[in-house]
Amino acid sequence: MRRSNKSHETSSPVAVVPEADTTSRSCSPEKDGGLPNHSRRQSTIARRACDFCRVRRRRCVFGQAQAETGAGTGTGTGTATATGMERCRECIRLDLVCTFLKPTQTRGPKRRKIGLTIMQRDIHSSSQSFESPSTRQVDTAASGPWFATEKIGPRGLILVIIDDYLARIYPLIPVVHRPTFRRRLNQSDDDPDFLALILSLVVVAVGLLPSRFPYYQSLTSGSLSTCKFQTRESVINACIDLCMEMRTATYWDQVSHQKWATSYLLSVGCFQLGQANRSRMLEVEFLQTGRLLGIHRIADYEGLNCIETQLRKKAFWLCFYTYAHAWYQCGRQERLSFFDHGMLAEVNFDALVPLELDDEQILEHKLLESPISPPAAISPAAASMHQYHSRTAAKFNLTAGFNLHSRVFHKSAQLALTPALCDWERRVKPTDRLSHLRQLLQEMRYMLDDAPLEIRQWASSSWFPDEVSIASPASVQQDSSVSYQADEMVEDDAKSLPGQFEIMRANLHGTHLWLQSALLDQIDLILQDMSKRPDISQSERDCHLAALKASWSEREDVCRQILHLVHSIPHAYIEPNGLYFAYKVRDVGVALLNCPFEASEPPARRATEYMRDLTRALSRIDQSERMNTSSLRSWVDTDREQTIPRGYN
């Protein structure tokens, strides 16, 4: 049987074809029971074999065979499925459901490259249509070319997930240049590296936004990708597997910021899922890629355009965040780091600070620093939003918030950045270490006093315009020759800005308080070690214990501030910060277990109430599906001999 060369048949999938009698070529009834011409059997051969016959490479036959089988089994016409569709001979014989769900592949030579995931479209109108309740289902039967991301989900769903990244996650992980990224998205660039970036954005969005996953599942109903969206883990694993399949033997012969961003996003997504070991290996990958790109050496930025320079500076600070976490999280079993002390001495941190400009103000070979002006035609509601955006953009923007967060991490790592304090735990006396830590804690405590109003710890949402929320950012498809001016920012970008500031506020002050708590942990550890020394007098020991109790008031103050933070910011703005924020809150609460007071004393009773409040907050914030093993040795060395306990043979 020859299959039709059309991939989509509009007519019935079966056709009536006469089947010749194979028992005899004679038409005479006198020879060996030969059948006359008028009594030849008619059978129905499918134009397209059913799924079962295609797998087993059997002829898919309908018609008379069904009647004979039905008569022989006493079922008569019981050869139809529950949906009323007839079944072929093999499906009847094996009592299977006869389906035509598997997609057919067109004959002919294969295309040289797989088409990119995204069809040309207007993202602005598409994002609005997906958010409306009347259009929550993705039309998976629409005609059009096949895209590689349809292995993961419908292309409309992929676009919704990317819009969620731009609206909710981009302020924290700015690994793309928004205008350039949107233009490439509209143009459907046929680039495997860009496809991998799209898949990694899906991974990080699914990992950081668990509350959005039921909505993603609703968009896959009725499509072949429904099975992949059963759980967040299945989606993330499918995306990572597809990214790894696209890597050839020469993948690492060329490095780029896009490849760095892909590895970084995949590592973050695995961490959110609880795959600590997989995240650790991907972390090594993006750290090594960053070194090859030279993102820590300002001299290696020569020859880069303005967009690439800005992206690589942000990439440097994202790697620096990883370094700072490794410095303060002493429980980690591995101490892999992007920096060593020799590299730190060469880094010019001031030169690596990104420009405090929006992406729309950064072109390839030009910077736009003109103030944002309102468009010619704009609605009254949009005008009020534009006035708010113009007022805030002149003082504060997303890049300024990113730089402020970088300042906090940079200040906390001063002890590691000072050459004289290299390996200071062994070379510096405890009293000197205690003095350095207290001075650093004092500087960090008040370093955010001059923060802009929009991102202060005690900020109130009363200064926000009415009816603002996180909205998926829209984009306007423009010709490549047209410059992306700052005054061409669309209305949805302005609506997203207050919510993005709230997301950054939670991240900034969560990090700030967590680092203060980590410094207090180091101070308490030094005081406890000094009080246990046998070569000191009782008066000195009492002095150290008194200092330990005196620092407890500072720890209580940090705990009260973190409680205020988690209760004053809605969960929608805390969620994009992911498990990083939850673990910071948890570390602040765990430190309360080391209370130096008796259980009957007021500080101990207050500590108990703080821990109860933090536990209730963590039950709401921590949406992890697995136990956190980042501070445990969760890997297995299979080459070691297993130790057998005594008493067992």
PDB file of N, CA and C in Angstrom, residues 185-261:
ATOM      1  N   LEU A 185      12.406  37.221  18.299  1.00  0.00           N
ATOM      2  CA  LEU A 185      11.240  36.387  18.540  1.00  0.00           C
ATOM      3  C   LEU A 185      10.216  36.558  17.427  1.00  0.00           C
ATOM      4  N   ASN A 186      10.023  37.779  16.983  1.00  0.00           N
ATOM      5  CA  ASN A 186       9.073  38.047  15.904  1.00  0.00           C
ATOM      6  C   ASN A 186       9.575  37.551  14.557  1.00  0.00           C
ATOM      7  N   GLN A 187      10.877  37.610  14.347  1.00  0.00           N
ATOM      8  CA  GLN A 187      11.445  37.216  13.066  1.00  0.00           C
ATOM      9  C   GLN A 187      11.649  35.717  12.945  1.00  0.00           C
ATOM     10  N   SER A 188      11.442  34.971  14.004  1.00  0.00           N
ATOM     11  CA  SER A 188      11.618  33.517  13.999  1.00  0.00           C
ATOM     12  C   SER A 188      12.997  33.127  13.476  1.00  0.00           C
ATOM     13  N   ASP A 189      14.023  33.652  14.110  1.00  0.00           N
ATOM     14  CA  ASP A 189      15.388  33.335  13.695  1.00  0.00           C
ATOM     15  C   ASP A 189      15.639  31.831  13.756  1.00  0.00           C
ATOM     16  N   ASP A 190      16.224  31.307  12.694  1.00  0.00           N
ATOM     17  CA  ASP A 190      16.531  29.878  12.622  1.00  0.00           C
ATOM     18  C   ASP A 190      17.931  29.650  13.175  1.00  0.00           C
ATOM     19  N   ASP A 191      18.030  29.601  14.498  1.00  0.00           N
ATOM     20  CA  ASP A 191      19.323  29.517  15.172  1.00  0.00           C
ATOM     21  C   ASP A 191      19.205  28.519  16.315  1.00  0.00           C
ATOM     22  N   PRO A 192      19.959  27.412  16.294  1.00  0.00           N
ATOM     23  CA  PRO A 192      19.864  26.432  17.388  1.00  0.00           C
ATOM     24  C   PRO A 192      20.215  27.021  18.748  1.00  0.00           C
ATOM     25  N   ASP A 193      21.174  27.949  18.797  1.00  0.00           N
ATOM     26  CA  ASP A 193      21.531  28.555  20.081  1.00  0.00           C
ATOM     27  C   ASP A 193      20.390  29.409  20.624  1.00  0.00           C
ATOM     28  N   PHE A 194      19.694  30.108  19.746  1.00  0.00           N
ATOM     29  CA  PHE A 194      18.545  30.897  20.192  1.00  0.00           C
ATOM     30  C   PHE A 194      17.407  29.985  20.631  1.00  0.00           C
ATOM     31  N   LEU A 195      17.243  28.862  19.952  1.00  0.00           N
ATOM     32  CA  LEU A 195      16.245  27.879  20.376  1.00  0.00           C
ATOM     33  C   LEU A 195      16.568  27.354  21.767  1.00  0.00           C
ATOM     34  N   ALA A 196      17.852  27.078  22.035  1.00  0.00           N
ATOM     35  CA  ALA A 196      18.243  26.624  23.372  1.00  0.00           C
ATOM     36  C   ALA A 196      17.972  27.698  24.415  1.00  0.00           C
ATOM     37  N   LEU A 197      18.171  28.967  24.053  1.00  0.00           N
ATOM     38  CA  LEU A 197      17.865  30.055  24.982  1.00  0.00           C
ATOM     39  C   LEU A 197      16.373  30.100  25.286  1.00  0.00           C
ATOM     40  N   ILE A 198      15.538  29.900  24.270  1.00  0.00           N
ATOM     41  CA  ILE A 198      14.089  29.878  24.484  1.00  0.00           C
ATOM     42  C   ILE A 198      13.717  28.757  25.453  1.00  0.00           C
ATOM     43  N   LEU A 199      14.277  27.579  25.243  1.00  0.00           N
ATOM     44  CA  LEU A 199      13.965  26.446  26.116  1.00  0.00           C
ATOM     45  C   LEU A 199      14.450  26.697  27.542  1.00  0.00           C
ATOM     46  N   SER A 200      15.603  27.328  27.698  1.00  0.00           N
ATOM     47  CA  SER A 200      16.099  27.621  29.045  1.00  0.00           C
ATOM     48  C   SER A 200      15.229  28.660  29.742  1.00  0.00           C
ATOM     49  N   LEU A 201      14.667  29.595  28.987  1.00  0.00           N
ATOM     50  CA  LEU A 201      13.730  30.551  29.585  1.00  0.00           C
ATOM     51  C   LEU A 201      12.469  29.841  30.058  1.00  0.00           C
ATOM     52  N   VAL A 202      12.022  28.837  29.312  1.00  0.00           N
ATOM     53  CA  VAL A 202      10.879  28.035  29.752  1.00  0.00           C
ATOM     54  C   VAL A 202      11.221  27.309  31.049  1.00  0.00           C
ATOM     55  N   VAL A 203      12.435  26.783  31.135  1.00  0.00           N
ATOM     56  CA  VAL A 203      12.862  26.055  32.338  1.00  0.00           C
ATOM     57  C   VAL A 203      12.835  26.963  33.560  1.00  0.00           C
ATOM     58  N   VAL A 204      13.408  28.159  33.444  1.00  0.00           N
ATOM     59  CA  VAL A 204      13.493  29.033  34.613  1.00  0.00           C
ATOM     60  C   VAL A 204      12.117  29.579  34.985  1.00  0.00           C
ATOM     61  N   ALA A 205      11.244  29.816  34.006  1.00  0.00           N
ATOM     62  CA  ALA A 205       9.905  30.312  34.322  1.00  0.00           C
ATOM     63  C   ALA A 205       9.071  29.236  35.005  1.00  0.00           C
ATOM     64  N   VAL A 206       9.133  28.012  34.506  1.00  0.00           N
ATOM     65  CA  VAL A 206       8.393  26.916  35.143  1.00  0.00           C
ATOM     66  C   VAL A 206       8.942  26.642  36.540  1.00  0.00           C
ATOM     67  N   GLY A 207      10.256  26.782  36.714  1.00  0.00           N
ATOM     68  CA  GLY A 207      10.844  26.532  38.025  1.00  0.00           C
ATOM     69  C   GLY A 207      10.532  27.599  39.048  1.00  0.00           C
ATOM     70  N   LEU A 208      10.526  28.870  38.633  1.00  0.00           N
ATOM     71  CA  LEU A 208      10.344  29.972  39.579  1.00  0.00           C
ATOM     72  C   LEU A 208       8.889  30.355  39.796  1.00  0.00           C
ATOM     73  N   LEU A 209       7.983  29.926  38.933  1.00  0.00           N
ATOM     74  CA  LEU A 209       6.581  30.343  39.028  1.00  0.00           C
ATOM     75  C   LEU A 209       5.672  29.125  39.141  1.00  0.00           C
ATOM     76  N   PRO A 210       5.711  28.404  40.257  1.00  0.00           N
ATOM     77  CA  PRO A 210       4.847  27.221  40.381  1.00  0.00           C
ATOM     78  C   PRO A 210       3.360  27.548  40.360  1.00  0.00           C
ATOM     79  N   SER A 211       2.970  28.745  40.792  1.00  0.00           N
ATOM     80  CA  SER A 211       1.545  29.091  40.794  1.00  0.00           C
ATOM     81  C   SER A 211       0.991  29.258  39.388  1.00  0.00           C
ATOM     82  N   ARG A 212       1.841  29.506  38.411  1.00  0.00           N
ATOM     83  CA  ARG A 212       1.398  29.668  37.032  1.00  0.00           C
ATOM     84  C   ARG A 212       1.287  28.337  36.304  1.00  0.00           C
ATOM     85  N   PHE A 213       1.787  27.266  36.882  1.00  0.00           N
ATOM     86  CA  PHE A 213       1.822  25.996  36.165  1.00  0.00           C
ATOM     87  C   PHE A 213       0.429  25.446  35.852  1.00  0.00           C
ATOM     88  N   PRO A 214      -0.561  25.526  36.761  1.00  0.00           N
ATOM     89  CA  PRO A 214      -1.908  25.076  36.364  1.00  0.00           C
ATOM     90  C   PRO A 214      -2.450  25.810  35.145  1.00  0.00           C
ATOM     91  N   TYR A 215      -2.129  27.090  35.016  1.00  0.00           N
ATOM     92  CA  TYR A 215      -2.560  27.832  33.829  1.00  0.00           C
ATOM     93  C   TYR A 215      -1.853  27.314  32.582  1.00  0.00           C
ATOM     94  N   TYR A 216      -0.563  27.002  32.703  1.00  0.00           N
ATOM     95  CA  TYR A 216       0.141  26.416  31.568  1.00  0.00           C
ATOM     96  C   TYR A 216      -0.484  25.079  31.175  1.00  0.00           C
ATOM     97  N   GLN A 217      -0.863  24.292  32.169  1.00  0.00           N
ATOM     98  CA  GLN A 217      -1.491  23.008  31.866  1.00  0.00           C
ATOM     99  C   GLN A 217      -2.808  23.189  31.132  1.00  0.00           C
ATOM    100  N   SER A 218      -3.569  24.215  31.494  1.00  0.00           N
ATOM    101  CA  SER A 218      -4.848  24.442  30.812  1.00  0.00           C
ATOM    102  C   SER A 218      -4.650  24.796  29.348  1.00  0.00           C
ATOM    103  N   LEU A 219      -3.508  25.371  29.006  1.00  0.00           N
ATOM    104  CA  LEU A 219      -3.242  25.725  27.613  1.00  0.00           C
ATOM    105  C   LEU A 219      -2.789  24.540  26.783  1.00  0.00           C
ATOM    106  N   THR A 220      -2.458  23.418  27.423  1.00  0.00           N
ATOM    107  CA  THR A 220      -2.027  22.234  26.680  1.00  0.00           C
ATOM    108  C   THR A 220      -3.134  21.216  26.520  1.00  0.00           C
ATOM    109  N   SER A 221      -4.310  21.444  27.079  1.00  0.00           N
ATOM    110  CA  SER A 221      -5.388  20.464  26.993  1.00  0.00           C
ATOM    111  C   SER A 221      -5.777  20.270  25.538  1.00  0.00           C
ATOM    112  N   GLY A 222      -5.870  19.015  25.133  1.00  0.00           N
ATOM    113  CA  GLY A 222      -6.221  18.685  23.764  1.00  0.00           C
ATOM    114  C   GLY A 222      -5.049  18.595  22.822  1.00  0.00           C
ATOM    115  N   SER A 223      -3.832  18.842  23.292  1.00  0.00           N
ATOM    116  CA  SER A 223      -2.654  18.767  22.434  1.00  0.00           C
ATOM    117  C   SER A 223      -1.858  17.514  22.772  1.00  0.00           C
ATOM    118  N   LEU A 224      -0.943  17.166  21.867  1.00  0.00           N
ATOM    119  CA  LEU A 224      -0.126  15.980  22.068  1.00  0.00           C
ATOM    120  C   LEU A 224       0.915  16.165  23.162  1.00  0.00           C
ATOM    121  N   SER A 225       1.161  17.407  23.580  1.00  0.00           N
ATOM    122  CA  SER A 225       2.169  17.691  24.602  1.00  0.00           C
ATOM    123  C   SER A 225       1.593  17.696  26.012  1.00  0.00           C
ATOM    124  N   THR A 226       0.346  17.267  26.166  1.00  0.00           N
ATOM    125  CA  THR A 226      -0.268  17.273  27.496  1.00  0.00           C
ATOM    126  C   THR A 226       0.508  16.397  28.467  1.00  0.00           C
ATOM    127  N   CYS A 227       1.038  15.268  27.964  1.00  0.00           N
ATOM    128  CA  CYS A 227       1.749  14.346  28.855  1.00  0.00           C
ATOM    129  C   CYS A 227       3.010  14.973  29.425  1.00  0.00           C
ATOM    130  N   LYS A 228       3.646  15.887  28.688  1.00  0.00           N
ATOM    131  CA  LYS A 228       4.860  16.527  29.189  1.00  0.00           C
ATOM    132  C   LYS A 228       4.550  17.555  30.257  1.00  0.00           C
ATOM    133  N   PHE A 229       3.340  18.074  30.311  1.00  0.00           N
ATOM    134  CA  PHE A 229       2.975  19.086  31.294  1.00  0.00           C
ATOM    135  C   PHE A 229       2.186  18.477  32.448  1.00  0.00           C
ATOM    136  N   GLN A 230       2.458  17.217  32.755  1.00  0.00           N
ATOM    137  CA  GLN A 230       1.840  16.615  33.922  1.00  0.00           C
ATOM    138  C   GLN A 230       2.431  17.191  35.204  1.00  0.00           C
ATOM    139  N   THR A 231       3.743  17.393  35.218  1.00  0.00           N
ATOM    140  CA  THR A 231       4.430  17.951  36.383  1.00  0.00           C
ATOM    141  C   THR A 231       5.466  18.962  35.908  1.00  0.00           C
ATOM    142  N   ARG A 232       5.900  19.823  36.826  1.00  0.00           N
ATOM    143  CA  ARG A 232       6.967  20.770  36.494  1.00  0.00           C
ATOM    144  C   ARG A 232       8.260  20.037  36.171  1.00  0.00           C
ATOM    145  N   GLU A 233       8.499  18.938  36.863  1.00  0.00           N
ATOM    146  CA  GLU A 233       9.726  18.184  36.616  1.00  0.00           C
ATOM    147  C   GLU A 233       9.763  17.622  35.204  1.00  0.00           C
ATOM    148  N   SER A 234       8.631  17.127  34.710  1.00  0.00           N
ATOM    149  CA  SER A 234       8.608  16.569  33.360  1.00  0.00           C
ATOM    150  C   SER A 234       8.882  17.636  32.310  1.00  0.00           C
ATOM    151  N   VAL A 235       8.379  18.846  32.527  1.00  0.00           N
ATOM    152  CA  VAL A 235       8.629  19.935  31.574  1.00  0.00           C
ATOM    153  C   VAL A 235      10.104  20.320  31.581  1.00  0.00           C
ATOM    154  N   ILE A 236      10.659  20.509  32.771  1.00  0.00           N
ATOM    155  CA  ILE A 236      12.058  20.925  32.871  1.00  0.00           C
ATOM    156  C   ILE A 236      12.985  19.858  32.309  1.00  0.00           C
ATOM    157  N   ASN A 237      12.715  18.595  32.619  1.00  0.00           N
ATOM    158  CA  ASN A 237      13.561  17.526  32.091  1.00  0.00           C
ATOM    159  C   ASN A 237      13.476  17.452  30.573  1.00  0.00           C
ATOM    160  N   ALA A 238      12.277  17.630  30.015  1.00  0.00           N
ATOM    161  CA  ALA A 238      12.125  17.572  28.558  1.00  0.00           C
ATOM    162  C   ALA A 238      12.876  18.712  27.883  1.00  0.00           C
ATOM    163  N   CYS A 239      12.814  19.904  28.463  1.00  0.00           N
ATOM    164  CA  CYS A 239      13.521  21.048  27.873  1.00  0.00           C
ATOM    165  C   CYS A 239      15.033  20.853  27.932  1.00  0.00           C
ATOM    166  N   ILE A 240      15.533  20.381  29.072  1.00  0.00           N
ATOM    167  CA  ILE A 240      16.980  20.184  29.199  1.00  0.00           C
ATOM    168  C   ILE A 240      17.452  19.082  28.259  1.00  0.00           C
ATOM    169  N   ASP A 241      16.684  18.005  28.157  1.00  0.00           N
ATOM    170  CA  ASP A 241      17.070  16.925  27.245  1.00  0.00           C
ATOM    171  C   ASP A 241      17.128  17.413  25.806  1.00  0.00           C
ATOM    172  N   LEU A 242      16.167  18.248  25.414  1.00  0.00           N
ATOM    173  CA  LEU A 242      16.169  18.779  24.051  1.00  0.00           C
ATOM    174  C   LEU A 242      17.362  19.702  23.824  1.00  0.00           C
ATOM    175  N   CYS A 243      17.712  20.492  24.836  1.00  0.00           N
ATOM    176  CA  CYS A 243      18.896  21.356  24.711  1.00  0.00           C
ATOM    177  C   CYS A 243      20.162  20.527  24.538  1.00  0.00           C
ATOM    178  N   MET A 244      20.287  19.455  25.294  1.00  0.00           N
ATOM    179  CA  MET A 244      21.484  18.626  25.192  1.00  0.00           C
ATOM    180  C   MET A 244      21.538  17.869  23.874  1.00  0.00           C
ATOM    181  N   GLU A 245      20.391  17.483  23.333  1.00  0.00           N
ATOM    182  CA  GLU A 245      20.371  16.781  22.053  1.00  0.00           C
ATOM    183  C   GLU A 245      20.859  17.667  20.914  1.00  0.00           C
ATOM    184  N   MET A 246      20.643  18.964  21.019  1.00  0.00           N
ATOM    185  CA  MET A 246      21.051  19.871  19.946  1.00  0.00           C
ATOM    186  C   MET A 246      22.543  20.182  19.966  1.00  0.00           C
ATOM    187  N   ARG A 247      23.234  19.809  21.019  1.00  0.00           N
ATOM    188  CA  ARG A 247      24.666  20.094  21.099  1.00  0.00           C
ATOM    189  C   ARG A 247      25.443  19.080  20.268  1.00  0.00           C
ATOM    190  N   THR A 248      26.243  19.581  19.377  1.00  0.00           N
ATOM    191  CA  THR A 248      27.080  18.731  18.547  1.00  0.00           C
ATOM    192  C   THR A 248      28.481  18.644  19.149  1.00  0.00           C
ATOM    193  N   ALA A 249      29.358  17.915  18.448  1.00  0.00           N
ATOM    194  CA  ALA A 249      30.730  17.762  18.939  1.00  0.00           C
ATOM    195  C   ALA A 249      31.493  19.077  18.928  1.00  0.00           C
ATOM    196  N   THR A 250      31.055  20.026  18.117  1.00  0.00           N
ATOM    197  CA  THR A 250      31.744  21.324  18.014  1.00  0.00           C
ATOM    198  C   THR A 250      31.001  22.428  18.759  1.00  0.00           C
ATOM    199  N   TYR A 251      30.107  22.053  19.662  1.00  0.00           N
ATOM    200  CA  TYR A 251      29.283  23.059  20.335  1.00  0.00           C
ATOM    201  C   TYR A 251      30.141  24.052  21.108  1.00  0.00           C
ATOM    202  N   TRP A 252      31.158  23.561  21.807  1.00  0.00           N
ATOM    203  CA  TRP A 252      31.971  24.439  22.644  1.00  0.00           C
ATOM    204  C   TRP A 252      33.154  25.046  21.895  1.00  0.00           C
ATOM    205  N   ASP A 253      33.227  24.829  20.592  1.00  0.00           N
ATOM    206  CA  ASP A 253      34.274  25.500  19.818  1.00  0.00           C
ATOM    207  C   ASP A 253      34.007  26.996  19.690  1.00  0.00           C
ATOM    208  N   GLN A 254      32.772  27.393  19.867  1.00  0.00           N
ATOM    209  CA  GLN A 254      32.390  28.801  19.847  1.00  0.00           C
ATOM    210  C   GLN A 254      31.617  29.104  21.125  1.00  0.00           C
ATOM    211  N   VAL A 255      32.001  30.159  21.811  1.00  0.00           N
ATOM    212  CA  VAL A 255      31.324  30.559  23.045  1.00  0.00           C
ATOM    213  C   VAL A 255      30.690  31.923  22.825  1.00  0.00           C
ATOM    214  N   SER A 256      29.636  32.178  23.560  1.00  0.00           N
ATOM    215  CA  SER A 256      28.915  33.443  23.443  1.00  0.00           C
ATOM    216  C   SER A 256      28.152  33.683  24.731  1.00  0.00           C
ATOM    217  N   HIS A 257      27.690  34.902  24.890  1.00  0.00           N
ATOM    218  CA  HIS A 257      26.858  35.209  26.055  1.00  0.00           C
ATOM    219  C   HIS A 257      25.571  34.400  26.020  1.00  0.00           C
ATOM    220  N   GLN A 258      25.066  34.110  24.831  1.00  0.00           N
ATOM    221  CA  GLN A 258      23.833  33.336  24.712  1.00  0.00           C
ATOM    222  C   GLN A 258      24.008  31.930  25.277  1.00  0.00           C
ATOM    223  N   LYS A 259      25.148  31.305  25.026  1.00  0.00           N
ATOM    224  CA  LYS A 259      25.411  29.981  25.586  1.00  0.00           C
ATOM    225  C   LYS A 259      25.608  30.068  27.096  1.00  0.00           C
ATOM    226  N   TRP A 260      26.255  31.140  27.563  1.00  0.00           N
ATOM    227  CA  TRP A 260      26.380  31.319  29.015  1.00  0.00           C
ATOM    228  C   TRP A 260      25.005  31.439  29.654  1.00  0.00           C
ATOM    229  N   ALA A 261      24.134  32.240  29.057  1.00  0.00           N
ATOM    230  CA  ALA A 261      22.800  32.446  29.617  1.00  0.00           C
ATOM    231  C   ALA A 261      22.011  31.146  29.641  1.00  0.00           C
TER     232      ALA A 261
END
